[in-house]
mmCIF file of C-alpha atoms in Angstrom:
data_model
loop_
_atom_site.group_PDB
_atom_site.id
_atom_site.type_symbol
_atom_site.label_atom_id
_atom_site.label_comp_id
_atom_site.label_asym_id
_atom_site.label_seq_id
_atom_site.Cartn_x
_atom_site.Cartn_y
_atom_site.Cartn_z
ATOM 1 C CA MET H 1 -21.408 -3.535 -36.060
ATOM 2 C CA VAL H 2 -22.289 -2.792 -32.436
ATOM 3 C CA VAL H 3 -22.711 -6.512 -31.757
ATOM 4 C CA MET H 4 -19.249 -7.256 -33.176
ATOM 5 C CA HIS H 5 -17.704 -4.412 -31.153
ATOM 6 C CA THR H 6 -19.386 -5.725 -27.994
ATOM 7 C CA PHE H 7 -18.102 -9.228 -28.745
ATOM 8 C CA PHE H 8 -14.499 -8.034 -29.122
ATOM 9 C CA TYR H 9 -14.870 -5.916 -25.983
ATOM 10 C CA TYR H 10 -16.077 -9.031 -24.117
ATOM 11 C CA ILE H 11 -13.079 -11.018 -25.413
ATOM 12 C CA LYS H 12 -10.702 -8.270 -24.237
ATOM 13 C CA VAL H 13 -12.390 -8.135 -20.814
ATOM 14 C CA MET H 14 -12.011 -11.904 -20.519
ATOM 15 C CA ALA H 15 -8.331 -11.613 -21.491
ATOM 16 C CA ILE H 16 -7.826 -8.963 -18.803
ATOM 17 C CA GLU H 17 -9.638 -11.156 -16.257
ATOM 18 C CA LYS H 18 -7.397 -14.116 -17.180
ATOM 19 C CA PHE H 19 -4.356 -11.864 -16.858
ATOM 20 C CA ALA H 20 -5.571 -10.655 -13.444
ATOM 21 C CA GLU H 21 -6.176 -14.247 -12.337
ATOM 22 C CA THR H 22 -2.659 -15.261 -13.393
ATOM 23 C CA LEU H 23 -1.200 -12.190 -11.686
ATOM 24 C CA LEU H 24 -3.021 -12.977 -8.426
ATOM 25 C CA GLU H 25 -1.766 -16.555 -8.602
ATOM 26 C CA LYS H 26 1.824 -15.289 -8.892
ATOM 27 C CA LEU H 27 1.245 -12.826 -6.038
ATOM 28 C CA ARG H 28 0.039 -15.682 -3.833
ATOM 29 C CA PHE H 29 3.381 -17.376 -4.494
ATOM 30 C CA ILE H 30 5.296 -14.206 -3.545
ATOM 31 C CA THR H 31 3.348 -13.757 -0.309
ATOM 32 C CA GLN H 32 3.438 -17.352 0.881
ATOM 33 C CA ALA H 33 4.254 -18.060 4.512
ATOM 34 C CA GLU H 34 7.943 -18.729 3.824
ATOM 35 C CA THR H 35 8.319 -15.145 2.638
ATOM 36 C CA VAL H 36 6.660 -13.625 5.713
ATOM 37 C CA ILE H 37 8.104 -16.072 8.237
ATOM 38 C CA GLY H 38 11.604 -16.879 6.984
ATOM 39 C CA GLN H 39 13.551 -20.087 7.281
ATOM 40 C CA PRO H 40 14.738 -20.713 10.863
ATOM 41 C CA ILE H 41 18.441 -20.146 11.501
ATOM 42 C CA GLN H 42 19.962 -22.571 13.996
ATOM 43 C CA ALA H 43 22.788 -21.163 16.148
ATOM 44 C CA GLY H 44 23.746 -23.693 18.790
ATOM 45 C CA SER H 45 20.677 -24.313 20.926
ATOM 46 C CA ALA H 46 19.104 -21.025 19.832
ATOM 47 C CA THR H 47 16.867 -20.565 16.821
ATOM 48 C CA VAL H 48 16.326 -17.217 15.125
ATOM 49 C CA VAL H 49 13.385 -16.803 12.740
ATOM 50 C CA PRO H 50 13.157 -13.674 10.556
ATOM 51 C CA VAL H 51 9.701 -12.074 10.212
ATOM 52 C CA SER H 52 8.926 -9.742 7.295
ATOM 53 C CA ARG H 53 6.129 -7.519 6.060
ATOM 54 C CA VAL H 54 5.078 -8.164 2.463
ATOM 55 C CA SER H 55 3.313 -5.391 0.531
ATOM 56 C CA VAL H 56 1.851 -5.938 -2.917
ATOM 57 C CA GLY H 57 -0.027 -3.643 -5.276
ATOM 58 C CA PHE H 58 -1.114 -3.789 -8.884
ATOM 59 C CA GLY H 59 -3.478 -2.235 -11.377
ATOM 60 C CA LEU H 60 -5.021 -3.179 -14.709
ATOM 61 C CA GLY H 61 -6.851 -1.054 -17.205
ATOM 62 C CA GLY H 62 -7.982 -0.939 -20.757
ATOM 63 C CA HIS H 63 -9.969 0.964 -23.338
ATOM 64 C CA ALA H 64 -11.833 -0.694 -26.182
ATOM 65 C CA GLY H 65 -12.513 1.642 -29.058
ATOM 66 C CA LYS H 66 -10.530 3.576 -31.573
ATOM 67 C CA GLY H 67 -6.896 3.264 -30.587
ATOM 68 C CA GLU H 68 -7.482 0.393 -28.161
ATOM 69 C CA LEU H 69 -5.230 0.586 -25.134
ATOM 70 C CA THR H 70 -4.378 -1.766 -22.306
ATOM 71 C CA ALA H 71 -1.969 -1.328 -19.456
ATOM 72 C CA SER H 72 -0.938 -3.079 -16.283
ATOM 73 C CA GLY H 73 1.583 -2.568 -13.567
ATOM 74 C CA GLY H 74 2.468 -3.750 -10.137
ATOM 75 C CA GLY H 75 5.066 -4.005 -7.476
ATOM 76 C CA ALA H 76 5.983 -5.825 -4.299
ATOM 77 C CA SER H 77 8.265 -5.216 -1.362
ATOM 78 C CA VAL H 78 9.523 -7.382 1.480
ATOM 79 C CA GLU H 79 10.657 -5.531 4.600
ATOM 80 C CA PRO H 80 12.175 -7.267 7.651
ATOM 81 C CA VAL H 81 10.219 -6.224 10.750
ATOM 82 C CA ALA H 82 11.322 -8.567 13.540
ATOM 83 C CA PHE H 83 13.203 -11.650 14.642
ATOM 84 C CA LEU H 84 11.709 -14.448 16.708
ATOM 85 C CA TYR H 85 14.402 -15.685 19.129
ATOM 86 C CA ILE H 86 13.865 -19.133 20.649
ATOM 87 C CA ASN H 87 16.258 -20.718 23.140
ATOM 88 C CA GLY H 88 14.699 -23.414 25.267
ATOM 89 C CA GLU H 89 11.844 -21.769 27.139
ATOM 90 C CA ASP H 90 13.176 -18.280 26.371
ATOM 91 C CA VAL H 91 11.090 -16.967 23.479
ATOM 92 C CA ARG H 92 11.365 -13.319 22.448
ATOM 93 C CA ILE H 93 10.123 -11.231 19.576
ATOM 94 C CA MET H 94 12.710 -8.614 18.688
ATOM 95 C CA PRO H 95 11.095 -5.896 16.569
ATOM 96 C CA ILE H 96 13.209 -3.947 14.120
ATOM 97 C CA SER H 97 12.038 -0.362 14.332
ATOM 98 C CA LYS H 98 12.934 2.140 11.645
ATOM 99 C CA ASP H 99 14.969 4.177 14.136
ATOM 100 C CA SER H 100 16.937 1.232 15.538
ATOM 101 C CA SER H 101 19.765 -0.661 13.940
ATOM 102 C CA LEU H 102 19.311 -4.202 12.700
ATOM 103 C CA VAL H 103 22.914 -4.835 13.655
ATOM 104 C CA GLY H 104 22.144 -3.675 17.194
ATOM 105 C CA LYS H 105 19.268 -6.135 17.465
ATOM 106 C CA VAL H 106 21.392 -9.001 16.203
ATOM 107 C CA MET H 107 24.203 -7.994 18.570
ATOM 108 C CA ASP H 108 21.745 -8.322 21.478
ATOM 109 C CA ILE H 109 21.564 -12.081 20.907
ATOM 110 C CA VAL H 110 25.213 -12.691 19.946
ATOM 111 C CA PRO H 111 26.410 -13.056 23.582
ATOM 112 C CA ASP H 112 23.855 -15.832 24.194
ATOM 113 C CA VAL H 113 24.854 -17.658 21.021
ATOM 114 C CA VAL H 114 28.599 -17.309 21.718
ATOM 115 C CA ASN H 115 28.044 -18.460 25.301
ATOM 116 C CA LYS H 116 26.185 -21.571 24.101
ATOM 117 C CA PHE H 117 28.944 -22.418 21.603
ATOM 118 C CA SER H 118 31.615 -21.882 24.289
ATOM 119 C CA LYS H 119 29.848 -24.222 26.717
ATOM 120 C CA LYS H 120 29.362 -26.838 23.998
ATOM 121 C CA THR H 121 33.041 -26.644 22.921
ATOM 122 C CA ALA H 122 34.263 -26.878 26.532
ATOM 123 C CA ALA H 123 32.066 -29.936 27.135
ATOM 124 C CA GLU H 124 33.467 -31.707 24.069
#
């Protein structure tokens, strides 16, 4: 009977390993470069690229025996941390600190963008 119990335990361990492998594959998709470095936003001649921090955690566990139990859980978060501002040779990283306003950071670049649109409209 011990051999049979060990066999079923091995099967369950393999199932957990397959589950973990699938989970890691999905996490790789979540944390791909497009998530961390967002799609560029074109505003006139300026380009703004959002930069985010991705955090992922998970756990798996199981018990083979009387009253067999398995459990898994996980979570992920994406937090914007900065903007990369590119306008010609002017390249700036604009960090978003927890004590500063995202709106304030965006408002810092609005005058440049409006100015570029105004010049373009006047030239047309």
